[in-house]
Tab-separated table of C-alpha atoms and ligand atoms in Angstrom:
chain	number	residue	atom	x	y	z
A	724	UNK	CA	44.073	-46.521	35.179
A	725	UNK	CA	45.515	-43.679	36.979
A	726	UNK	CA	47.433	-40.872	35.220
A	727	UNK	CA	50.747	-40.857	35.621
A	728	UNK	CA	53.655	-38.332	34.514
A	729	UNK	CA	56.440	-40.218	34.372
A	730	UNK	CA	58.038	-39.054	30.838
A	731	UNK	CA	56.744	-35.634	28.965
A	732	UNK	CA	55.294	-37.382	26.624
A	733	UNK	CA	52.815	-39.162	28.694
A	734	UNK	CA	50.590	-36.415	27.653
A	735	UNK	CA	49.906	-35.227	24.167
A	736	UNK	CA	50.682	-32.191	22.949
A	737	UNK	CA	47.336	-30.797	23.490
A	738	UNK	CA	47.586	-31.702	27.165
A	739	UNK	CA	51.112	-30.517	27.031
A	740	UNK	CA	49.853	-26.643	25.682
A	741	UNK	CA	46.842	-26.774	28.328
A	742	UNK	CA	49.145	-27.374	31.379
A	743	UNK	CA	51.258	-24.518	29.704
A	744	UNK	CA	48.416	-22.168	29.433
A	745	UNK	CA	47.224	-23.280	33.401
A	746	UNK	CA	50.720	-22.669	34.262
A	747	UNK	CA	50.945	-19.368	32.554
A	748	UNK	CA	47.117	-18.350	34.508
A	749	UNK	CA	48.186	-19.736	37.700
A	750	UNK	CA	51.449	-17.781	37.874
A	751	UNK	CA	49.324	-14.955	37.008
A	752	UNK	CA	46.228	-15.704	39.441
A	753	UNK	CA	47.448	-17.679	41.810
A	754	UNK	CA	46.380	-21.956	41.530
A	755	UNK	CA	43.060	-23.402	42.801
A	756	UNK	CA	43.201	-25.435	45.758
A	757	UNK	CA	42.998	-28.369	43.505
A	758	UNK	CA	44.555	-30.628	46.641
A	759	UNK	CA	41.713	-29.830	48.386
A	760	UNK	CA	43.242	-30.798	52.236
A	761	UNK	CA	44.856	-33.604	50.334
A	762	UNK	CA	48.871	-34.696	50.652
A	763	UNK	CA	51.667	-35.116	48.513
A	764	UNK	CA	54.204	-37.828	49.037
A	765	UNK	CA	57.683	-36.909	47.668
A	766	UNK	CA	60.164	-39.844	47.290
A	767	UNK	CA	63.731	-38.855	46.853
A	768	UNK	CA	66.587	-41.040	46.501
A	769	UNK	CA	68.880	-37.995	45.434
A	770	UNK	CA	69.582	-34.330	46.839
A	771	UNK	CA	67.086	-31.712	45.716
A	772	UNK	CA	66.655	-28.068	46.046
A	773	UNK	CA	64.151	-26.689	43.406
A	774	UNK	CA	61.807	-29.879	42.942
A	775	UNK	CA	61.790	-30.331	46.702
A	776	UNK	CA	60.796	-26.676	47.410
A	777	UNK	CA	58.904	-26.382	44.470
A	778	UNK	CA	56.916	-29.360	45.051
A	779	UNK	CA	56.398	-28.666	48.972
A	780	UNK	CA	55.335	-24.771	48.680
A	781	UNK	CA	53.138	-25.648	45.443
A	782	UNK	CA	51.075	-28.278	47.505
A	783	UNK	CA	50.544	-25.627	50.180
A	784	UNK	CA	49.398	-23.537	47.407
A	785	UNK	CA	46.966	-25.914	46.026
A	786	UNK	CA	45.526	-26.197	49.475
A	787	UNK	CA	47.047	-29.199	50.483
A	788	UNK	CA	50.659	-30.319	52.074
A	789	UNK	CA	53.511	-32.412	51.042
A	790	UNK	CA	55.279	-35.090	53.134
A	791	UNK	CA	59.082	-35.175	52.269
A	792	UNK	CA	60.172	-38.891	52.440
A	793	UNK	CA	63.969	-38.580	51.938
A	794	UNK	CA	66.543	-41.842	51.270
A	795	UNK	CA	66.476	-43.021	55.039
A	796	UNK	CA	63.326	-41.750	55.854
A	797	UNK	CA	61.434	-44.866	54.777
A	798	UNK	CA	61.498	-48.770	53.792
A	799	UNK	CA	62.432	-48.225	50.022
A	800	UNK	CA	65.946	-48.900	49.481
A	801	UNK	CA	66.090	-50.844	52.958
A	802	UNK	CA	64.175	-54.050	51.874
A	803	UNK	CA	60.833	-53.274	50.925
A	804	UNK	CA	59.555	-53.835	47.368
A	805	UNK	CA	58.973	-50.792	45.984
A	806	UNK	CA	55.105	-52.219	44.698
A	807	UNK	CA	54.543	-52.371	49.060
A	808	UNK	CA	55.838	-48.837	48.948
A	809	UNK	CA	53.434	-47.633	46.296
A	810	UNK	CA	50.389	-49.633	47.228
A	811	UNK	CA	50.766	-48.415	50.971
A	812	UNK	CA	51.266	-45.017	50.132
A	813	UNK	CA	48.739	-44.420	47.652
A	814	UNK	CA	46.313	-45.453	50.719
A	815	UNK	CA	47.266	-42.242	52.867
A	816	UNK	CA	48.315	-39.392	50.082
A	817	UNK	CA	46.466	-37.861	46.878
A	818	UNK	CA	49.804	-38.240	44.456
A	819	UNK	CA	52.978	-38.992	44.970
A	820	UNK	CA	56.064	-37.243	43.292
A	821	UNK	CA	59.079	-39.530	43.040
A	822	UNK	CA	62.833	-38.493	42.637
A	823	UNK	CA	64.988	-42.043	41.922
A	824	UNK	CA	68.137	-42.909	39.999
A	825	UNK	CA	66.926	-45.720	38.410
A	826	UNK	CA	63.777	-44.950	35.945
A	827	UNK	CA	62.239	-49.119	35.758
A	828	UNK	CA	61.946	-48.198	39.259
A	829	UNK	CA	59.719	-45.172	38.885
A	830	UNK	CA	57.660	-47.546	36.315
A	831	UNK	CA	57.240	-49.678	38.480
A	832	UNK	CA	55.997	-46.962	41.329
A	833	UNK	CA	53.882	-45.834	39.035
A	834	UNK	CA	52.185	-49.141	37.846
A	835	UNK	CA	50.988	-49.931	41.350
A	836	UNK	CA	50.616	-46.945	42.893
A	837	UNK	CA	46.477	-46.141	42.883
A	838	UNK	CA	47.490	-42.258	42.769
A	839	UNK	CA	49.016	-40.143	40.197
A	840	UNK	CA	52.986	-40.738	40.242
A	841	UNK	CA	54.963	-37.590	38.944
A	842	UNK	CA	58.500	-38.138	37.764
A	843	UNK	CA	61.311	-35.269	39.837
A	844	UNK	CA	64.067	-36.767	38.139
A	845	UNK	CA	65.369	-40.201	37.126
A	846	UNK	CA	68.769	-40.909	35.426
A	847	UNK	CA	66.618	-41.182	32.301
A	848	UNK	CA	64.384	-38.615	32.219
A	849	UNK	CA	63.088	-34.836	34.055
A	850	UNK	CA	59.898	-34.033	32.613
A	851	UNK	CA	58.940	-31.706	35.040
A	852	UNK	CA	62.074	-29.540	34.386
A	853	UNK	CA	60.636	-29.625	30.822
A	854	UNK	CA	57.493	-28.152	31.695
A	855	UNK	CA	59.061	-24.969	33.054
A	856	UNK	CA	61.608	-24.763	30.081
A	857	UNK	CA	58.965	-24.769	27.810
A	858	UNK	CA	57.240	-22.115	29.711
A	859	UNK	CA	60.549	-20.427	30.115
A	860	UNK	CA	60.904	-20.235	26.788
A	861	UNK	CA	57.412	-19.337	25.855
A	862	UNK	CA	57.794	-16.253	28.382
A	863	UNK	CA	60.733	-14.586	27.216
A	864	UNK	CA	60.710	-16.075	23.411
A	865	UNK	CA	57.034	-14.513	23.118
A	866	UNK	CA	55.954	-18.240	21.683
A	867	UNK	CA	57.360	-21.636	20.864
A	868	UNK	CA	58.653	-20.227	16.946
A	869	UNK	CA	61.979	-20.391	18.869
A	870	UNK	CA	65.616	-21.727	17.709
A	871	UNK	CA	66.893	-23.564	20.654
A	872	UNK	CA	70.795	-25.110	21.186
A	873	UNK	CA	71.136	-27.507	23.730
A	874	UNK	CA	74.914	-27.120	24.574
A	875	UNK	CA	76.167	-29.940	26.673
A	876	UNK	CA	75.514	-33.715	27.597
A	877	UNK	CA	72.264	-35.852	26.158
A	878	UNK	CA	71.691	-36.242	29.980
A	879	UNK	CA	68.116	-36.830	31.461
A	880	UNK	CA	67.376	-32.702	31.103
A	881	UNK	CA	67.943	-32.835	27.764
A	882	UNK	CA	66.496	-36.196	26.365
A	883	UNK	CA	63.154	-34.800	28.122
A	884	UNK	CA	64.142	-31.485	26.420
A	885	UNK	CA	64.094	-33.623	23.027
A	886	UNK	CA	60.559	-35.026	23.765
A	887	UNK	CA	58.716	-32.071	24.768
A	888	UNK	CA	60.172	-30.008	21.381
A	889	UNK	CA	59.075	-32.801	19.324
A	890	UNK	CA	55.330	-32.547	20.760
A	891	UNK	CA	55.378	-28.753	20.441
A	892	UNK	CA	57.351	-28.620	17.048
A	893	UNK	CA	60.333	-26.927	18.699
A	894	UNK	CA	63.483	-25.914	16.737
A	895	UNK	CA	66.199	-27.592	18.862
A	896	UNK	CA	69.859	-28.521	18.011
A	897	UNK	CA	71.215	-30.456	20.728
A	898	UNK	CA	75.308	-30.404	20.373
A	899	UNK	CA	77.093	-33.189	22.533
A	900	UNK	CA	80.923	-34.741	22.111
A	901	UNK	CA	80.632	-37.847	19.716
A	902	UNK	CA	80.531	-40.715	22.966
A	903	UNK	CA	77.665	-38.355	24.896
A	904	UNK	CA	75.285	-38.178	22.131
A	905	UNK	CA	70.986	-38.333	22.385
A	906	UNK	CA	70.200	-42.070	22.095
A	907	UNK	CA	68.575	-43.550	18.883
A	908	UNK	CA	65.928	-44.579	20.310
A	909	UNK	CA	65.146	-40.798	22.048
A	910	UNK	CA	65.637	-39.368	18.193
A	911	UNK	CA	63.375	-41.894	16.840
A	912	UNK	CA	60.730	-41.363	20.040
A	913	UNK	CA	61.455	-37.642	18.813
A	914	UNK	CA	60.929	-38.022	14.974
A	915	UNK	CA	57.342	-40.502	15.940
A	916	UNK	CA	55.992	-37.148	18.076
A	917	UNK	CA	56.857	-35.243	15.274
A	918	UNK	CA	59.829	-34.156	15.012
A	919	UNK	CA	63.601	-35.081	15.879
A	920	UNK	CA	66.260	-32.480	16.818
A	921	UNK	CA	69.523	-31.639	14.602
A	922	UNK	CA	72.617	-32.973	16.372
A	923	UNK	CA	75.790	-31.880	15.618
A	924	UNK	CA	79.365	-32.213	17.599
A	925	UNK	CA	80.256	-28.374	17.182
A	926	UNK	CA	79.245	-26.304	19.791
A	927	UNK	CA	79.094	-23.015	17.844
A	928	UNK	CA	77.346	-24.068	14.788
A	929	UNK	CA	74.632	-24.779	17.326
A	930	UNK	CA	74.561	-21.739	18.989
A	931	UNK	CA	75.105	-19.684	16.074
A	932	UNK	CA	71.588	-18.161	15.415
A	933	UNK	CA	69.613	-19.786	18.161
A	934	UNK	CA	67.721	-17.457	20.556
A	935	UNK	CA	68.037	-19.490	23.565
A	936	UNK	CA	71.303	-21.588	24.451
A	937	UNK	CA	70.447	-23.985	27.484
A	938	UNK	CA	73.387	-26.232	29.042
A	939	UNK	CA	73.339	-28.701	32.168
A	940	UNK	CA	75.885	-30.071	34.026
A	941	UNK	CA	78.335	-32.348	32.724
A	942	UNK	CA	78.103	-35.095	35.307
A	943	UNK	CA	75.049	-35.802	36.335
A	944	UNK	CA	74.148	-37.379	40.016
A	945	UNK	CA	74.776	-41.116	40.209
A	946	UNK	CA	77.703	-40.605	37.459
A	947	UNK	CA	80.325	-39.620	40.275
A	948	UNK	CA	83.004	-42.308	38.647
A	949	UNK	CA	82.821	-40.934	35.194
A	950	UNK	CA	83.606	-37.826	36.349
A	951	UNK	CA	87.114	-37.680	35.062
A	952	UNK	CA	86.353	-39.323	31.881
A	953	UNK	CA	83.397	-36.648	31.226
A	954	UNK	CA	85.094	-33.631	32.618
A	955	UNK	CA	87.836	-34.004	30.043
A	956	UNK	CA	85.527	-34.964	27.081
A	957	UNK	CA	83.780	-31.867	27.821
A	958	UNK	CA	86.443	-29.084	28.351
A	959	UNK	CA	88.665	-30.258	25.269
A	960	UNK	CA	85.562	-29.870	22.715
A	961	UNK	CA	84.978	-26.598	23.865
A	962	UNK	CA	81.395	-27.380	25.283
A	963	UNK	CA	81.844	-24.429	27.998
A	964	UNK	CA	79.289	-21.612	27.378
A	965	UNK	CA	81.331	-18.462	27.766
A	966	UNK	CA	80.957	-15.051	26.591
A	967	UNK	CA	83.256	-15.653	23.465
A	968	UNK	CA	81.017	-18.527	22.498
A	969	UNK	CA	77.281	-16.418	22.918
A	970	UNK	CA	76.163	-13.532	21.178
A	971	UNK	CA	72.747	-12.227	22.756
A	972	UNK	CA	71.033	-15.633	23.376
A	973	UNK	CA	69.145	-16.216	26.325
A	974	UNK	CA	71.067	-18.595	28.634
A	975	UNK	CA	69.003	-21.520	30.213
A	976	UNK	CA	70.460	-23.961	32.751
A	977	UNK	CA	67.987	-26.262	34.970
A	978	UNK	CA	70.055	-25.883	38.239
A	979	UNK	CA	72.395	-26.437	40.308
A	980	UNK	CA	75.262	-25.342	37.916
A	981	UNK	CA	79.012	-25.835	38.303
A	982	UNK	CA	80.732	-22.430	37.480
A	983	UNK	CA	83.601	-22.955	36.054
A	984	UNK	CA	82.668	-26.410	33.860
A	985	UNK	CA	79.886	-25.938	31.873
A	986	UNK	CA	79.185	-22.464	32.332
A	987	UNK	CA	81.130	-19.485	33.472
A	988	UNK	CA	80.473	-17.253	36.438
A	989	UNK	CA	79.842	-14.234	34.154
A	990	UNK	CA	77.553	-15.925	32.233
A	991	UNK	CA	75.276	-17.170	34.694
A	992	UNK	CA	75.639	-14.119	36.207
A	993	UNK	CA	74.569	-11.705	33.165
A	994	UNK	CA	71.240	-10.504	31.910
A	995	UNK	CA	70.955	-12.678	29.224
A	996	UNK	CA	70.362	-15.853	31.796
A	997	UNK	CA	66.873	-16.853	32.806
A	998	UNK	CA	68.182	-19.039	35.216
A	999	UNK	CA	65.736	-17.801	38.029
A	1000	UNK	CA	62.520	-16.869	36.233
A	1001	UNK	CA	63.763	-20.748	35.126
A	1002	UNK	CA	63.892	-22.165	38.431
A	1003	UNK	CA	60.426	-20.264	39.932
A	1004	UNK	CA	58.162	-21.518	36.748
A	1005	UNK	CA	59.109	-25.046	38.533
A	1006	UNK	CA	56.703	-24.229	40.828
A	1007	UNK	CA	53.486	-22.580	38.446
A	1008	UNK	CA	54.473	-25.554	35.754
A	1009	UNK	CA	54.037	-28.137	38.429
A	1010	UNK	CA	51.094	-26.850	40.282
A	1011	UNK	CA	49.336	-26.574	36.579
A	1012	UNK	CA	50.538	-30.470	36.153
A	1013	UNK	CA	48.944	-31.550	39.751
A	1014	UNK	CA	45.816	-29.654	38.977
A	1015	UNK	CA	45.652	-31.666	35.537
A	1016	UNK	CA	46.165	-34.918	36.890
A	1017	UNK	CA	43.962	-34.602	40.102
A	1018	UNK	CA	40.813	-33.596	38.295
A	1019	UNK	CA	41.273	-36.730	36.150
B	2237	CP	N1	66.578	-28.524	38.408
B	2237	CP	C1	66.368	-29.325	39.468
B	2237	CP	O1	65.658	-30.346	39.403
B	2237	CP	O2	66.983	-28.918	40.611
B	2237	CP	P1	67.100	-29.729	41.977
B	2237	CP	O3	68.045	-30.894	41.738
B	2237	CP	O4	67.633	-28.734	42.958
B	2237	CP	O5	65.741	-30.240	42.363
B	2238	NVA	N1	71.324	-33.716	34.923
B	2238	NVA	C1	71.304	-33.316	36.314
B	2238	NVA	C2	70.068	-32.539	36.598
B	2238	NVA	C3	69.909	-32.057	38.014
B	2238	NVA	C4	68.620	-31.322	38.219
B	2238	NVA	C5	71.393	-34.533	37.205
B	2238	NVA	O1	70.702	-35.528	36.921
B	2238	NVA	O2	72.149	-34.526	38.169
């Protein structure tokens, strides 16, 4: 069967450190061209700036190129299954990195695709983002014996987040309002890898002593009528990360933020955020996870 990457924990955590480490030496080196003239389909059903610049630059980099198949570019979503989609693709491209709202639907991509699927984002899960937090953190923390406080909603950033701490033992607190809390069945995926986060409702108790404070937005794409609902949740429990609520943490956010809800413009904009190093370890992370995939 082919290997796909659909959730971070479709690779153990041995697999996990080694694309880590490749990441670390290709950002240092350069990557092999381990697409060797070969193409990348990227299927994306929602707007993109990082993964789709990440993903098209790192197959040029890998000696290859990407084909960017955007929401009206192609069949899917227009009446073709998408098992036609994936069985005719994988015939033309080397892997195929998909970007949809609804997460059966990457499963089911990936079960008939013949080619590697890689996940850019479903409303469930972004395990790619997870690979360059990790190496974020890695980077500035000098290791993984870090105290992490996810600050925010239990969105698809963060519920990957959860996984990939519990494979790499992780410290991580994740504080949410009570009715946007991490799923049971995401803590008890967690505590089965190894270990499950602390949750807690109080933003400062989490941040309190952590050495990196990441946050996300507060409505996710494809949650445009909760908006209102969410916004208000949010901003009355304090959830904002401002300078009265940090001390010297490092501030993470995947990208694109909304200054002004869950983050401030000074925040974002002072030293302590790793927002960009953040957003370019997209690229080394993901070329490290192609590389692992291709060669089988
Ligand atoms: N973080 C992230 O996936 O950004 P884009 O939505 O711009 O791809
Ligand atoms: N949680 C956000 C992440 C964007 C990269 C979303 O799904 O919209």
């Amino acid at each position: 069967m082919t290997a796909n990457f659909l959730t971070i924990d479709d690779l153990t955590a041995a697999e996990l450190e080694a694309v880590l480490d490749r990441a670390e030496r290709y950002k240092r080196e350069g990557p092999p061209p381990a697409l060797g003239g070969g193409t990348l389909a990227m299927i994306f059903e929602k707007p993109s700036t990082r993964t789709r610049v990440s993903f098209e630059t790192g197959a040029t980099r890998l000696g290859g190129h990407a084909v960017f198949l955007g929401p009206d570019d192609i069949h899917l979503g227009h009446g073709e299954p998408i098992r036609d989609t994936a069985r005719a693709v994988s015939r033309y491209v080397d892997a195929i990195m998909a970007r949809l709202f609804d997460h059966a639907d990457l499963e089911e991509l990936g079960r008939y695709a013949t080619v590697p699927v890689v996940n850019g984002l479903t409303d469930d899960a972004h395990p790619c983002q997870t690979l360059a937090d990790l190496l974020t953190i890695r980077e500035r923390v000098g290791g993984l014996d870090a105290d992490v406080a996810w600050v925010g909603d239990a969105n698809n950033v963060c519920r990957s987040l959860v996984l990939g701490a519990a494979l790499l033992d992780l410290e991580l607190t994740v504080a949410t309002p009570p009715a946007f809390t991490v799923e049971e069945a995401v803590l008890d995926r967690a505590a089965d890898l190894g270990r499950a986060p602390e949750t807690t409702t109080d933003p400062a108790a989490a941040v309190e002593g952590a050495d990196v404070v990441y946050t996300d937005v507060w409505v996710s794409m494809g949650e445009e009528a909760d908006r209102e609902r969410k916004l208000a949740a949010f901003e009355s429990a304090g959830f904002r990360l401002t300078e009265a609520l940090l001390e010297d943490q490092y501030v993470m956010h995947c990208l694109p933020a909304h200054r002004g809800e869950e983050i401030t413009d000074a925040v974002i904009e002072s030293d302590r955020a790793v927002v960009w190093a953040q957003a370019e370890n997209r690229l080394h992370a993901q070329n490290a996870l192609l590389a692992h995939l291709l060669e089988g």
